CSV table of C-alpha atoms in Angstrom, one decimal:
chain,number,residue,atom,x,y,z
A,5,MET,CA,-0.3,-0.1,0.1
A,6,ALA,CA,1.8,3.5,-1.1
A,7,SER,CA,1.5,6.2,1.3
A,8,LYS,CA,-0.3,9.4,0.6
A,9,LYS,CA,2.9,11.4,0.3
A,10,MET,CA,4.4,9.0,-2.5
A,11,GLU,CA,0.5,9.4,-4.0
A,12,ALA,CA,0.7,13.5,-3.8
A,13,LEU,CA,3.9,13.2,-5.4
A,14,GLY,CA,2.9,11.2,-8.2
A,15,SER,CA,0.3,13.5,-8.8
A,16,VAL,CA,2.6,16.7,-8.7
A,17,VAL,CA,4.9,14.9,-10.9
A,18,GLU,CA,2.5,14.0,-13.3
A,19,ARG,CA,1.1,17.6,-13.4
A,20,VAL,CA,4.6,19.2,-13.9
A,21,LEU,CA,6.1,17.2,-16.4
A,22,GLY,CA,2.9,16.6,-18.9
A,23,ASP,CA,3.3,14.7,-21.8
A,24,LYS,CA,7.4,14.8,-21.3
A,25,LEU,CA,6.4,11.9,-18.3
A,26,VAL,CA,6.4,8.0,-20.7
A,27,SER,CA,5.6,6.5,-17.2
A,28,SER,CA,5.2,6.6,-13.9
A,29,THR,CA,4.9,3.4,-11.7
A,30,LEU,CA,3.9,3.8,-7.5
A,31,ALA,CA,5.3,0.3,-6.4
A,32,LEU,CA,6.4,-0.9,-2.9
A,33,ASP,CA,6.1,3.1,-1.9
A,34,GLU,CA,8.9,4.0,-4.5
A,35,LEU,CA,7.6,6.0,-7.5
A,36,THR,CA,9.4,5.2,-10.8
A,37,ILE,CA,9.1,7.3,-14.0
A,38,VAL,CA,10.1,7.0,-17.3
A,39,CYS,CA,10.7,9.6,-19.8
A,40,LYS,CA,11.8,10.1,-23.3
A,41,ALA,CA,15.6,9.9,-24.3
A,42,ALA,CA,15.1,13.6,-26.3
A,43,ASP,CA,13.5,15.0,-23.0
A,44,LEU,CA,16.2,13.6,-20.2
A,45,THR,CA,18.1,17.2,-19.8
A,46,ASP,CA,14.7,19.3,-19.3
A,47,VAL,CA,13.2,16.4,-17.5
A,48,ALA,CA,16.2,16.7,-15.0
A,49,THR,CA,16.5,20.1,-15.0
A,50,THR,CA,12.5,20.7,-14.2
A,51,LEU,CA,13.0,17.7,-11.5
A,52,ARG,CA,15.5,19.7,-9.9
A,53,ASP,CA,14.3,23.4,-9.9
A,54,HIS,CA,10.5,23.3,-9.9
A,55,ALA,CA,9.5,24.4,-6.4
A,56,GLU,CA,7.1,21.3,-5.9
A,57,LEU,CA,10.2,18.6,-6.3
A,58,SER,CA,13.1,20.5,-5.5
A,59,PHE,CA,15.2,16.7,-6.2
A,60,GLU,CA,18.3,18.6,-5.8
A,61,GLN,CA,20.6,15.6,-5.2
A,62,LEU,CA,21.5,12.6,-7.0
A,63,ILE,CA,22.1,9.7,-4.9
A,64,ASP,CA,23.2,7.3,-7.6
A,65,LEU,CA,22.8,6.7,-11.6
A,66,CYS,CA,23.4,3.2,-13.0
A,67,GLY,CA,23.1,1.2,-16.6
A,68,MET,CA,21.1,-1.6,-17.2
A,69,ASP,CA,20.9,-3.8,-20.3
A,70,TYR,CA,17.3,-5.1,-20.7
A,71,SER,CA,18.4,-8.0,-23.4
A,72,VAL,CA,16.8,-10.7,-21.0
A,73,TYR,CA,14.8,-9.1,-18.5
A,74,ARG,CA,13.5,-11.6,-15.8
A,75,ASP,CA,15.1,-14.6,-17.9
A,76,GLU,CA,12.4,-13.6,-21.1
A,77,PRO,CA,13.2,-11.9,-24.4
A,78,TRP,CA,12.6,-8.0,-23.5
A,79,ASP,CA,10.7,-6.0,-26.3
A,80,GLY,CA,12.0,-2.3,-26.3
A,81,PRO,CA,15.5,-0.3,-26.0
A,82,ARG,CA,18.1,-2.4,-24.6
A,83,PHE,CA,20.2,0.2,-22.6
A,84,ALA,CA,19.1,2.2,-20.4
A,85,ALA,CA,20.1,4.6,-17.3
A,86,VAL,CA,18.4,4.9,-13.9
A,87,TYR,CA,18.7,7.8,-11.8
A,88,HIS,CA,18.3,7.7,-7.9
A,89,LEU,CA,17.2,11.3,-6.8
A,90,LEU,CA,16.7,12.9,-3.3
A,91,SER,CA,14.9,16.2,-2.3
A,92,LEU,CA,16.1,17.2,1.0
A,93,LYS,CA,13.4,19.9,1.2
A,94,HIS,CA,10.9,17.4,0.9
A,95,ASN,CA,12.1,14.6,2.3
A,96,VAL,CA,10.8,12.3,-0.5
A,97,ARG,CA,13.0,10.0,-3.2
A,98,ILE,CA,12.3,9.2,-6.8
A,99,ARG,CA,13.7,6.7,-9.8
A,100,LEU,CA,14.1,8.6,-12.8
A,101,ARG,CA,15.0,5.4,-15.8
A,102,VAL,CA,15.7,7.0,-19.2
A,103,PHE,CA,16.3,4.1,-22.1
A,104,ALA,CA,18.6,4.8,-25.0
A,105,GLU,CA,16.9,5.0,-28.5
A,106,ASP,CA,19.6,3.1,-30.5
A,107,ASP,CA,20.7,-0.5,-29.1
A,108,SER,CA,24.2,-0.2,-31.0
A,109,PHE,CA,25.0,3.0,-30.1
A,110,PRO,CA,23.5,4.0,-26.6
A,111,LEU,CA,23.6,7.5,-26.4
A,112,LEU,CA,22.2,10.1,-23.6
A,113,ALA,CA,22.5,13.5,-22.3
A,114,SER,CA,25.0,13.7,-19.4
A,115,VAL,CA,23.0,15.1,-16.6
A,116,ASN,CA,26.3,16.1,-15.0
A,117,PRO,CA,25.6,19.6,-15.5
A,118,ILE,CA,22.7,19.8,-13.4
A,119,TRP,CA,24.0,17.3,-10.9
A,120,ASN,CA,27.9,17.1,-10.6
A,121,ALA,CA,27.9,14.0,-8.4
A,122,ALA,CA,27.0,12.2,-12.2
A,123,ASN,CA,30.4,12.7,-13.2
A,124,TRP,CA,31.8,9.1,-11.9
A,125,PHE,CA,28.7,7.5,-12.0
A,126,GLU,CA,28.5,8.4,-15.6
A,127,ARG,CA,31.8,7.0,-16.7
A,128,GLU,CA,31.1,3.7,-14.5
A,129,ALA,CA,28.1,3.1,-17.2
A,130,PHE,CA,30.2,3.7,-20.2
A,131,ASP,CA,32.9,1.4,-18.9
A,132,LEU,CA,30.6,-1.5,-18.0
A,133,TYR,CA,27.5,-1.0,-20.3
A,134,GLY,CA,28.6,1.4,-23.0
A,135,ILE,CA,26.4,4.0,-22.9
A,136,VAL,CA,27.7,7.4,-23.8
A,137,PHE,CA,27.0,10.5,-22.5
A,138,GLU,CA,27.1,13.2,-24.6
A,139,GLY,CA,28.1,16.5,-23.3
A,140,HIS,CA,29.9,14.8,-20.2
A,141,PRO,CA,33.5,16.4,-19.7
A,142,ASP,CA,35.8,13.6,-19.4
A,143,LEU,CA,34.1,10.4,-20.1
A,144,ARG,CA,36.6,7.9,-20.1
A,145,ARG,CA,36.8,4.3,-18.3
A,146,ILE,CA,37.0,4.2,-14.6
A,147,LEU,CA,37.1,0.1,-13.7
A,148,THR,CA,38.7,-1.4,-16.7
A,149,ASP,CA,41.9,-1.0,-18.3
A,150,TYR,CA,42.4,1.5,-20.6
A,151,GLY,CA,42.9,-1.3,-23.5
A,152,PHE,CA,39.9,-3.4,-22.4
A,153,VAL,CA,38.1,-4.2,-25.5
A,154,GLY,CA,33.9,-4.6,-24.9
A,155,HIS,CA,31.8,-3.7,-21.8
A,156,PRO,CA,31.8,-6.2,-19.4
A,157,PHE,CA,28.2,-5.9,-17.8
A,158,ARG,CA,26.8,-6.4,-21.3
A,159,LYS,CA,24.8,-10.1,-21.1
A,160,ASP,CA,26.2,-10.8,-24.1
A,161,PHE,CA,30.0,-10.0,-23.1
A,162,PRO,CA,31.7,-13.2,-23.6
A,163,LEU,CA,32.9,-14.9,-20.9
A,164,SER,CA,36.9,-15.6,-22.3
A,165,GLY,CA,38.2,-14.6,-24.9
A,166,HIS,CA,39.7,-11.6,-23.6
A,167,VAL,CA,43.3,-10.3,-22.0
A,168,GLU,CA,43.4,-9.3,-17.9
A,169,MET,CA,46.1,-7.2,-17.0
A,170,ARG,CA,48.3,-8.1,-13.2
A,171,TYR,CA,51.6,-7.4,-11.8
A,172,ASP,CA,53.6,-10.6,-11.9
A,173,PRO,CA,55.7,-10.6,-8.7
A,174,THR,CA,58.3,-12.9,-10.0
A,175,GLN,CA,59.0,-11.3,-13.4
A,176,GLN,CA,58.2,-7.5,-11.9
A,177,ARG,CA,56.4,-6.3,-14.2
A,178,VAL,CA,52.6,-6.0,-15.4
A,179,ILE,CA,51.3,-9.1,-17.8
A,180,TYR,CA,48.6,-9.4,-20.0
A,181,GLN,CA,47.1,-13.0,-20.0
A,182,PRO,CA,43.8,-14.4,-21.2
A,183,VAL,CA,40.9,-14.1,-18.8
A,184,THR,CA,40.4,-16.3,-15.7
A,185,ILE,CA,36.8,-16.4,-14.9
A,186,GLU,CA,36.0,-19.1,-12.4
A,187,PRO,CA,32.6,-20.5,-12.8
A,188,ARG,CA,30.6,-20.1,-9.1
A,189,GLU,CA,28.0,-21.6,-7.4
A,190,ILE,CA,25.3,-19.2,-6.6
A,191,THR,CA,23.3,-20.8,-4.2
A,192,PRO,CA,24.6,-21.4,-0.6
A,193,ARG,CA,25.6,-25.3,0.8
A,194,ILE,CA,23.4,-25.9,3.8
A,195,ILE,CA,25.5,-28.3,6.3
A,196,ARG,CA,23.2,-29.4,9.1
A,197,GLU,CA,24.3,-32.1,11.7
A,198,GLU,CA,22.7,-35.0,12.1
A,199,ASN,CA,19.8,-34.5,14.5
A,200,TYR,CA,19.2,-30.6,13.5
A,201,GLY,CA,15.9,-29.4,14.9
A,202,GLY,CA,15.1,-32.6,16.2
C-alpha cells in the first residue's frame, strides 16, 4: 500500500512534467518515472528546479541491460540509465529511468551539468555498459583497463577470449594473460548436523 506522500508526489510529477512523462509507476512505496531520451535534460532540470519537486541531489546513477529481462525476451530498447534522486526539502526519493533509443550505439545526454555527482557514475555506466553520455567532460573508462575491449556488464559479453592485466611479482612487471573466470555456485550450501532441529 503506497503512502499518501508518495501518491501526492506522483500527482505533482504527472502535472509538472505533463507530456514529457512516458510512464509513472508506484510500487512498494517507491515512485519510478520514465521519460524519453530527447527530454532527459529538460526533465532532469525540472525535477531539480521546480519548487514542488526540488530533487537537488543525485544519489546514484546506474546502467541497465534489458536484453533478457527476467529471463524472458525484452520488447523495447535494450539499454537504460536509472537515476535515483533525493529531495532534501521534501524528504522524498524518486527513480528516473531513461532508455537509449539506439541499441547499437546507446547515447544519452549527460546530467553532469545538472547534478555534478553524476560525473563518476556516468563514467562507470559507460565503462561497464557502453552507454555514451553526450556532453560529459571526461568520459573514459574508470574500472577496467584503458586497453580493455568491450563492456563487461553487457549480457552478451563473452566470458573468455579476452585478456586481463596483472602484476607478476616474479617477473616484476605488469603482464597480460587470458581472462580467468571461475564458475561459482550462487546457491549457498547448507551443512546441517545429523539431528538438526529434532
